[in-house]
Amino acid sequence: MSAILPQLQAKADTVMADLTRLGEIKAAALEQQGRLEANLAILEEEQLRIGTLIAARKQSEARATAELAGQEAEAEALAARATSLKQLIDELTRRAAAVATAAEATANANVGRTVPALDQETIRIALANVERREPAVPFAQARGFLAMPTSGVTVIDYGAGDGFGGISRGLSVVTRAEAQVVAPADGWVLYKGNYLNYGQIVILNAGQDYTILLAGLERVDVDIGQFVMLGEPVGTMGSQTIGRAVATSAGVSRPTLYIEMRKNNEPVDPTGWWAPPATPTQSG
């Protein structure tokens, strides 16, 4: 019997050790299960949060799309009623409050009237900021810095005969087919779309009661209320004259962009507003 007891004790100790290990394993497993369940709860909560954000974003996008469609429909209705550019711009300006971005932007831009005169280098630095969401400088101080909206040949100047028995209140520039058209200045899109015999047009609110008309485009790539920077693409020309025909010296109608600048909705001479053309660098 005395010989058996040690063996039984050893087996009992082994069993107890195994039971202890099993207990530890079970405790570790329960702890791990608890962590997994906690992580699963966090994951489900995060998935719910992401789902809620996605749904909210879709609703916001749907509202924005509906608002934009409403703004464009309203602008098109105004354009259909307006019998002249002056009337159209007057109506759009009065209704600009319906386009929140443009209305707020107009107020911000008009504050610029009280800004002291800026030196040339300061203006260049301001215009180099590609992150801006409002005009780099008050429009009146951008004189001499505006970008010609497209490359081409000016066939009719401001104040010259327009070829239809009247006096031109803007510039007519013959371009190559499908030429790109850019914003001549910082501003907000007051109107875009087809109008009378002008083809596709863009009207920019440049602030300080200035507006700029670009007419004769085939395609417009901006939206009403959108802020565009000087030099930013706004559309393209077609392969032939759209809207008001302008005959070149060769007598052939070609894509022609009409550019008109207005102050208080009255045409002004754009001479002196454009930046000088870049001078080619000579080597050797």
CSV table of C-alpha atoms in Angstrom, one decimal:
chain,number,residue,atom,x,y,z
A,1,MET,CA,0.0,0.0,0.0
A,2,SER,CA,2.8,2.4,0.8
A,3,ALA,CA,4.3,1.8,-2.6
A,4,ILE,CA,1.0,2.6,-4.3
A,5,LEU,CA,0.3,5.9,-2.5
A,6,PRO,CA,3.2,7.8,-4.1
A,7,GLN,CA,2.0,6.7,-7.5
A,8,LEU,CA,-1.6,7.8,-6.7
A,9,GLN,CA,-0.3,11.1,-5.4
A,10,ALA,CA,1.7,11.7,-8.5
A,11,LYS,CA,-1.3,11.0,-10.7
A,12,ALA,CA,-3.4,13.2,-8.6
A,13,ASP,CA,-0.9,16.0,-8.9
A,14,THR,CA,-0.8,15.5,-12.7
A,15,VAL,CA,-4.6,15.6,-12.9
A,16,MET,CA,-4.7,18.7,-10.7
A,17,ALA,CA,-2.0,20.4,-12.9
A,18,ASP,CA,-4.0,19.4,-16.0
A,19,LEU,CA,-7.2,20.8,-14.5
A,20,THR,CA,-5.3,24.0,-13.6
A,21,ARG,CA,-4.1,24.3,-17.2
A,22,LEU,CA,-7.5,23.6,-18.5
A,23,GLY,CA,-8.9,26.3,-16.2
A,24,GLU,CA,-6.3,28.7,-17.4
A,25,ILE,CA,-7.0,27.9,-21.1
A,26,LYS,CA,-10.7,28.2,-20.5
A,27,ALA,CA,-10.2,31.6,-18.7
A,28,ALA,CA,-7.9,32.8,-21.6
A,29,ALA,CA,-10.5,31.6,-24.1
A,30,LEU,CA,-13.3,33.4,-22.3
A,31,GLU,CA,-11.2,36.5,-22.1
A,32,GLN,CA,-10.4,36.3,-25.9
A,33,GLN,CA,-14.1,35.7,-26.6
A,34,GLY,CA,-14.9,38.8,-24.6
A,35,ARG,CA,-12.4,40.8,-26.6
A,36,LEU,CA,-13.8,39.4,-29.9
A,37,GLU,CA,-17.3,40.2,-28.8
A,38,ALA,CA,-16.3,43.8,-27.8
A,39,ASN,CA,-14.4,44.2,-31.1
A,40,LEU,CA,-17.4,42.9,-33.0
A,41,ALA,CA,-19.7,45.4,-31.2
A,42,ILE,CA,-17.2,48.2,-32.1
A,43,LEU,CA,-17.1,47.0,-35.7
A,44,GLU,CA,-20.9,46.9,-35.9
A,45,GLU,CA,-21.1,50.4,-34.4
A,46,GLU,CA,-18.5,51.6,-36.9
A,47,GLN,CA,-20.4,50.0,-39.8
A,48,LEU,CA,-23.6,51.7,-38.6
A,49,ARG,CA,-21.8,55.0,-38.4
A,50,ILE,CA,-20.3,54.6,-41.9
A,51,GLY,CA,-23.7,53.6,-43.2
A,52,THR,CA,-25.3,56.6,-41.6
A,53,LEU,CA,-22.6,58.9,-43.1
A,54,ILE,CA,-23.0,57.4,-46.6
A,55,ALA,CA,-26.8,57.8,-46.4
A,56,ALA,CA,-26.4,61.4,-45.2
A,57,ARG,CA,-23.9,62.1,-48.0
A,58,LYS,CA,-26.3,60.7,-50.6
A,59,GLN,CA,-29.1,62.8,-49.3
A,60,SER,CA,-26.9,65.9,-49.3
A,61,GLU,CA,-25.8,65.1,-52.9
A,62,ALA,CA,-29.4,64.5,-53.9
A,63,ARG,CA,-30.4,67.9,-52.3
A,64,ALA,CA,-27.5,69.7,-54.0
A,65,THR,CA,-28.4,68.1,-57.4
A,66,ALA,CA,-32.0,69.1,-56.9
A,67,GLU,CA,-31.1,72.6,-55.9
A,68,LEU,CA,-28.7,73.0,-58.8
A,69,ALA,CA,-31.4,71.7,-61.2
A,70,GLY,CA,-33.8,74.2,-59.7
A,71,GLN,CA,-31.3,77.1,-60.0
A,72,GLU,CA,-30.6,76.2,-63.6
A,73,ALA,CA,-34.3,75.8,-64.5
A,74,GLU,CA,-35.0,79.2,-62.9
A,75,ALA,CA,-32.1,80.8,-64.8
A,76,GLU,CA,-33.3,79.3,-68.0
A,77,ALA,CA,-36.8,80.7,-67.4
A,78,LEU,CA,-35.3,84.1,-66.8
A,79,ALA,CA,-33.3,83.8,-70.0
A,80,ALA,CA,-36.4,82.8,-71.9
A,81,ARG,CA,-38.2,85.9,-70.7
A,82,ALA,CA,-35.3,88.4,-71.1
A,83,THR,CA,-35.2,90.1,-74.5
A,84,SER,CA,-31.7,91.6,-74.1
A,85,LEU,CA,-28.4,90.9,-72.2
A,86,LYS,CA,-29.0,93.9,-70.1
A,87,GLN,CA,-32.4,92.6,-69.0
A,88,LEU,CA,-31.0,89.1,-68.4
A,89,ILE,CA,-28.1,90.4,-66.2
A,90,ASP,CA,-30.5,92.7,-64.3
A,91,GLU,CA,-32.8,89.8,-63.6
A,92,LEU,CA,-30.0,87.4,-62.7
A,93,THR,CA,-28.4,90.0,-60.4
A,94,ARG,CA,-31.7,90.6,-58.6
A,95,ARG,CA,-32.3,86.9,-58.2
A,96,ALA,CA,-28.7,86.1,-57.2
A,97,ALA,CA,-29.8,85.7,-53.6
A,98,ALA,CA,-31.5,82.5,-54.7
A,99,VAL,CA,-28.0,81.2,-55.5
A,100,ALA,CA,-26.5,81.2,-52.0
A,101,THR,CA,-22.9,80.8,-53.1
A,102,ALA,CA,-23.0,83.6,-55.6
A,103,ALA,CA,-24.9,85.9,-53.3
A,104,GLU,CA,-22.5,85.5,-50.4
A,105,ALA,CA,-19.6,85.8,-52.8
A,106,THR,CA,-20.9,89.0,-54.3
A,107,ALA,CA,-21.1,90.5,-50.8
A,108,ASN,CA,-17.5,89.4,-50.0
A,109,ALA,CA,-16.2,90.7,-53.3
A,110,ASN,CA,-17.8,94.1,-52.8
A,111,VAL,CA,-16.1,94.5,-49.5
A,112,GLY,CA,-12.9,94.9,-51.6
A,113,ARG,CA,-13.9,98.5,-52.5
A,114,THR,CA,-12.3,99.7,-49.2
A,115,VAL,CA,-9.0,97.7,-49.8
A,116,PRO,CA,-6.0,100.0,-50.3
A,117,ALA,CA,-4.2,99.8,-53.7
A,118,LEU,CA,-2.0,96.7,-54.0
A,119,ASP,CA,1.4,96.7,-55.6
A,120,GLN,CA,2.0,94.5,-58.7
A,121,GLU,CA,4.0,91.9,-56.8
A,122,THR,CA,1.3,91.4,-54.1
A,123,ILE,CA,-1.3,90.9,-56.8
A,124,ARG,CA,0.9,88.3,-58.6
A,125,ILE,CA,1.4,86.4,-55.4
A,126,ALA,CA,-2.3,86.5,-54.6
A,127,LEU,CA,-3.2,85.2,-58.1
A,128,ALA,CA,-0.7,82.4,-57.7
A,129,ASN,CA,-2.7,80.9,-54.8
A,130,VAL,CA,-4.5,78.0,-56.4
A,131,GLU,CA,-6.4,77.1,-53.2
A,132,ARG,CA,-8.5,80.3,-53.2
A,133,ARG,CA,-12.3,80.2,-53.0
A,134,GLU,CA,-12.9,83.9,-53.5
A,135,PRO,CA,-11.3,86.6,-55.7
A,136,ALA,CA,-7.6,87.0,-55.1
A,137,VAL,CA,-7.9,90.7,-55.3
A,138,PRO,CA,-10.8,93.2,-55.7
A,139,PHE,CA,-11.7,93.2,-59.4
A,140,ALA,CA,-10.8,96.9,-59.9
A,141,GLN,CA,-7.3,96.1,-58.9
A,142,ALA,CA,-7.0,93.2,-61.4
A,143,ARG,CA,-6.6,95.7,-64.3
A,144,GLY,CA,-3.7,94.6,-66.4
A,145,PHE,CA,-3.9,91.0,-65.1
A,146,LEU,CA,-7.0,89.5,-66.8
A,147,ALA,CA,-6.5,86.5,-68.9
A,148,MET,CA,-7.7,86.6,-72.6
A,149,PRO,CA,-10.3,83.8,-72.5
A,150,THR,CA,-9.0,82.1,-75.6
A,151,SER,CA,-6.3,82.2,-78.2
A,152,GLY,CA,-7.2,83.6,-81.6
A,153,VAL,CA,-7.4,86.7,-83.7
A,154,THR,CA,-9.5,89.7,-82.6
A,155,VAL,CA,-11.6,90.6,-85.7
A,156,ILE,CA,-13.9,93.2,-84.0
A,157,ASP,CA,-12.8,95.5,-81.2
A,158,TYR,CA,-14.9,97.4,-78.7
A,159,GLY,CA,-16.5,100.4,-80.3
A,160,ALA,CA,-16.0,99.2,-83.9
A,161,GLY,CA,-18.8,98.3,-86.3
A,162,ASP,CA,-20.2,94.9,-85.5
A,163,GLY,CA,-21.0,94.0,-89.1
A,164,PHE,CA,-24.7,94.2,-88.5
A,165,GLY,CA,-25.1,98.0,-88.6
A,166,GLY,CA,-24.4,98.5,-85.0
A,167,ILE,CA,-21.5,99.3,-82.7
A,168,SER,CA,-19.7,96.4,-80.9
A,169,ARG,CA,-19.8,96.6,-77.1
A,170,GLY,CA,-17.2,93.9,-76.8
A,171,LEU,CA,-14.5,91.9,-78.5
A,172,SER,CA,-15.0,89.2,-81.2
A,173,VAL,CA,-12.2,86.7,-81.3
A,174,VAL,CA,-11.9,84.1,-84.1
A,175,THR,CA,-10.5,80.9,-82.6
A,176,ARG,CA,-9.4,77.5,-83.9
A,177,ALA,CA,-11.9,74.7,-83.9
A,178,GLU,CA,-12.7,73.3,-80.4
A,179,ALA,CA,-10.5,75.9,-78.7
A,180,GLN,CA,-10.5,75.9,-74.9
A,181,VAL,CA,-12.2,78.9,-73.2
A,182,VAL,CA,-11.0,80.0,-69.7
A,183,ALA,CA,-12.3,82.4,-67.1
A,184,PRO,CA,-10.7,85.9,-67.7
A,185,ALA,CA,-11.0,86.7,-64.0
A,186,ASP,CA,-11.9,85.2,-60.6
A,187,GLY,CA,-15.6,85.1,-60.2
A,188,TRP,CA,-18.8,83.2,-59.7
A,189,VAL,CA,-20.9,81.8,-62.5
A,190,LEU,CA,-24.1,83.9,-62.6
A,191,TYR,CA,-25.5,82.2,-65.7
A,192,LYS,CA,-24.6,79.4,-68.1
A,193,GLY,CA,-26.6,78.1,-71.0
A,194,ASN,CA,-28.1,79.0,-74.4
A,195,TYR,CA,-29.3,82.5,-74.9
A,196,LEU,CA,-31.0,84.1,-77.9
A,197,ASN,CA,-28.6,84.1,-80.9
A,198,TYR,CA,-25.5,84.1,-78.8
A,199,GLY,CA,-25.1,80.3,-78.6
A,200,GLN,CA,-23.9,78.9,-75.3
A,201,ILE,CA,-22.9,81.7,-72.9
A,202,VAL,CA,-21.3,82.1,-69.5
A,203,ILE,CA,-21.8,85.2,-67.4
A,204,LEU,CA,-19.3,85.7,-64.5
A,205,ASN,CA,-19.9,87.9,-61.5
A,206,ALA,CA,-16.5,89.3,-60.9
A,207,GLY,CA,-17.5,91.4,-57.8
A,208,GLN,CA,-17.6,95.2,-57.4
A,209,ASP,CA,-20.6,95.3,-59.8
A,210,TYR,CA,-18.6,93.9,-62.7
A,211,THR,CA,-19.8,91.1,-64.9
A,212,ILE,CA,-18.1,89.4,-67.8
A,213,LEU,CA,-20.0,87.7,-70.7
A,214,LEU,CA,-18.5,85.0,-72.8
A,215,ALA,CA,-20.7,84.0,-75.8
A,216,GLY,CA,-20.5,81.6,-78.7
A,217,LEU,CA,-19.3,78.5,-77.0
A,218,GLU,CA,-20.4,75.0,-78.0
A,219,ARG,CA,-20.0,73.4,-74.6
A,220,VAL,CA,-20.0,74.9,-71.1
A,221,ASP,CA,-18.3,72.9,-68.2
A,222,VAL,CA,-19.2,75.0,-65.2
A,223,ASP,CA,-22.3,75.3,-63.0
A,224,ILE,CA,-24.4,78.2,-61.7
A,225,GLY,CA,-23.0,79.5,-58.4
A,226,GLN,CA,-19.6,77.9,-59.0
A,227,PHE,CA,-16.5,79.9,-58.2
A,228,VAL,CA,-13.9,79.9,-61.0
A,229,MET,CA,-10.3,81.2,-60.9
A,230,LEU,CA,-8.7,83.3,-63.5
A,231,GLY,CA,-7.4,81.0,-66.2
A,232,GLU,CA,-9.7,78.1,-65.2
A,233,PRO,CA,-11.4,76.3,-68.1
A,234,VAL,CA,-15.1,77.0,-68.4
A,235,GLY,CA,-15.9,75.5,-71.8
A,236,THR,CA,-14.9,74.9,-75.4
A,237,MET,CA,-15.7,76.4,-78.8
A,238,GLY,CA,-17.2,74.4,-81.6
A,239,SER,CA,-15.9,73.7,-85.1
A,240,GLN,CA,-17.8,76.6,-86.7
A,241,THR,CA,-19.5,79.9,-85.7
A,242,ILE,CA,-22.3,79.4,-83.2
A,243,GLY,CA,-24.9,82.2,-82.7
A,244,ARG,CA,-23.9,85.6,-84.0
A,245,ALA,CA,-21.9,85.0,-87.2
A,246,VAL,CA,-18.7,87.0,-87.7
A,247,ALA,CA,-17.1,87.0,-91.1
A,248,THR,CA,-13.3,86.9,-91.1
A,249,SER,CA,-11.2,88.9,-93.6
A,250,ALA,CA,-11.3,85.7,-95.8
A,251,GLY,CA,-15.1,85.8,-95.7
A,252,VAL,CA,-15.4,82.5,-94.0
A,253,SER,CA,-17.4,82.0,-90.8
A,254,ARG,CA,-15.3,80.4,-88.1
A,255,PRO,CA,-15.6,79.7,-84.3
A,256,THR,CA,-15.9,83.1,-82.8
A,257,LEU,CA,-15.9,84.0,-79.1
A,258,TYR,CA,-17.7,87.2,-78.1
A,259,ILE,CA,-16.3,88.9,-74.9
A,260,GLU,CA,-18.1,91.7,-73.1
A,261,MET,CA,-17.2,93.4,-69.8
A,262,ARG,CA,-19.9,95.3,-67.9
A,263,LYS,CA,-19.9,97.7,-64.9
A,264,ASN,CA,-23.3,98.3,-63.2
A,265,ASN,CA,-24.6,96.3,-66.2
A,266,GLU,CA,-23.3,98.9,-68.7
A,267,PRO,CA,-20.7,97.8,-71.3
A,268,VAL,CA,-17.1,99.1,-70.7
A,269,ASP,CA,-14.1,99.2,-72.9
A,270,PRO,CA,-11.8,96.2,-71.9
A,271,THR,CA,-8.7,97.9,-73.3
A,272,GLY,CA,-6.0,97.9,-70.6
A,273,TRP,CA,-7.5,95.1,-68.6
A,274,TRP,CA,-5.8,92.2,-70.2
A,275,ALA,CA,-2.4,90.9,-69.1
A,276,PRO,CA,0.3,91.4,-71.8
A,277,PRO,CA,1.0,88.3,-73.9
A,278,ALA,CA,3.9,86.2,-72.7
A,279,THR,CA,7.2,87.1,-74.4
A,280,PRO,CA,9.0,84.0,-75.9
A,281,THR,CA,12.3,83.3,-74.2
A,282,GLN,CA,15.3,83.6,-76.6
A,283,SER,CA,18.3,81.4,-76.2
A,284,GLY,CA,21.9,81.9,-77.2
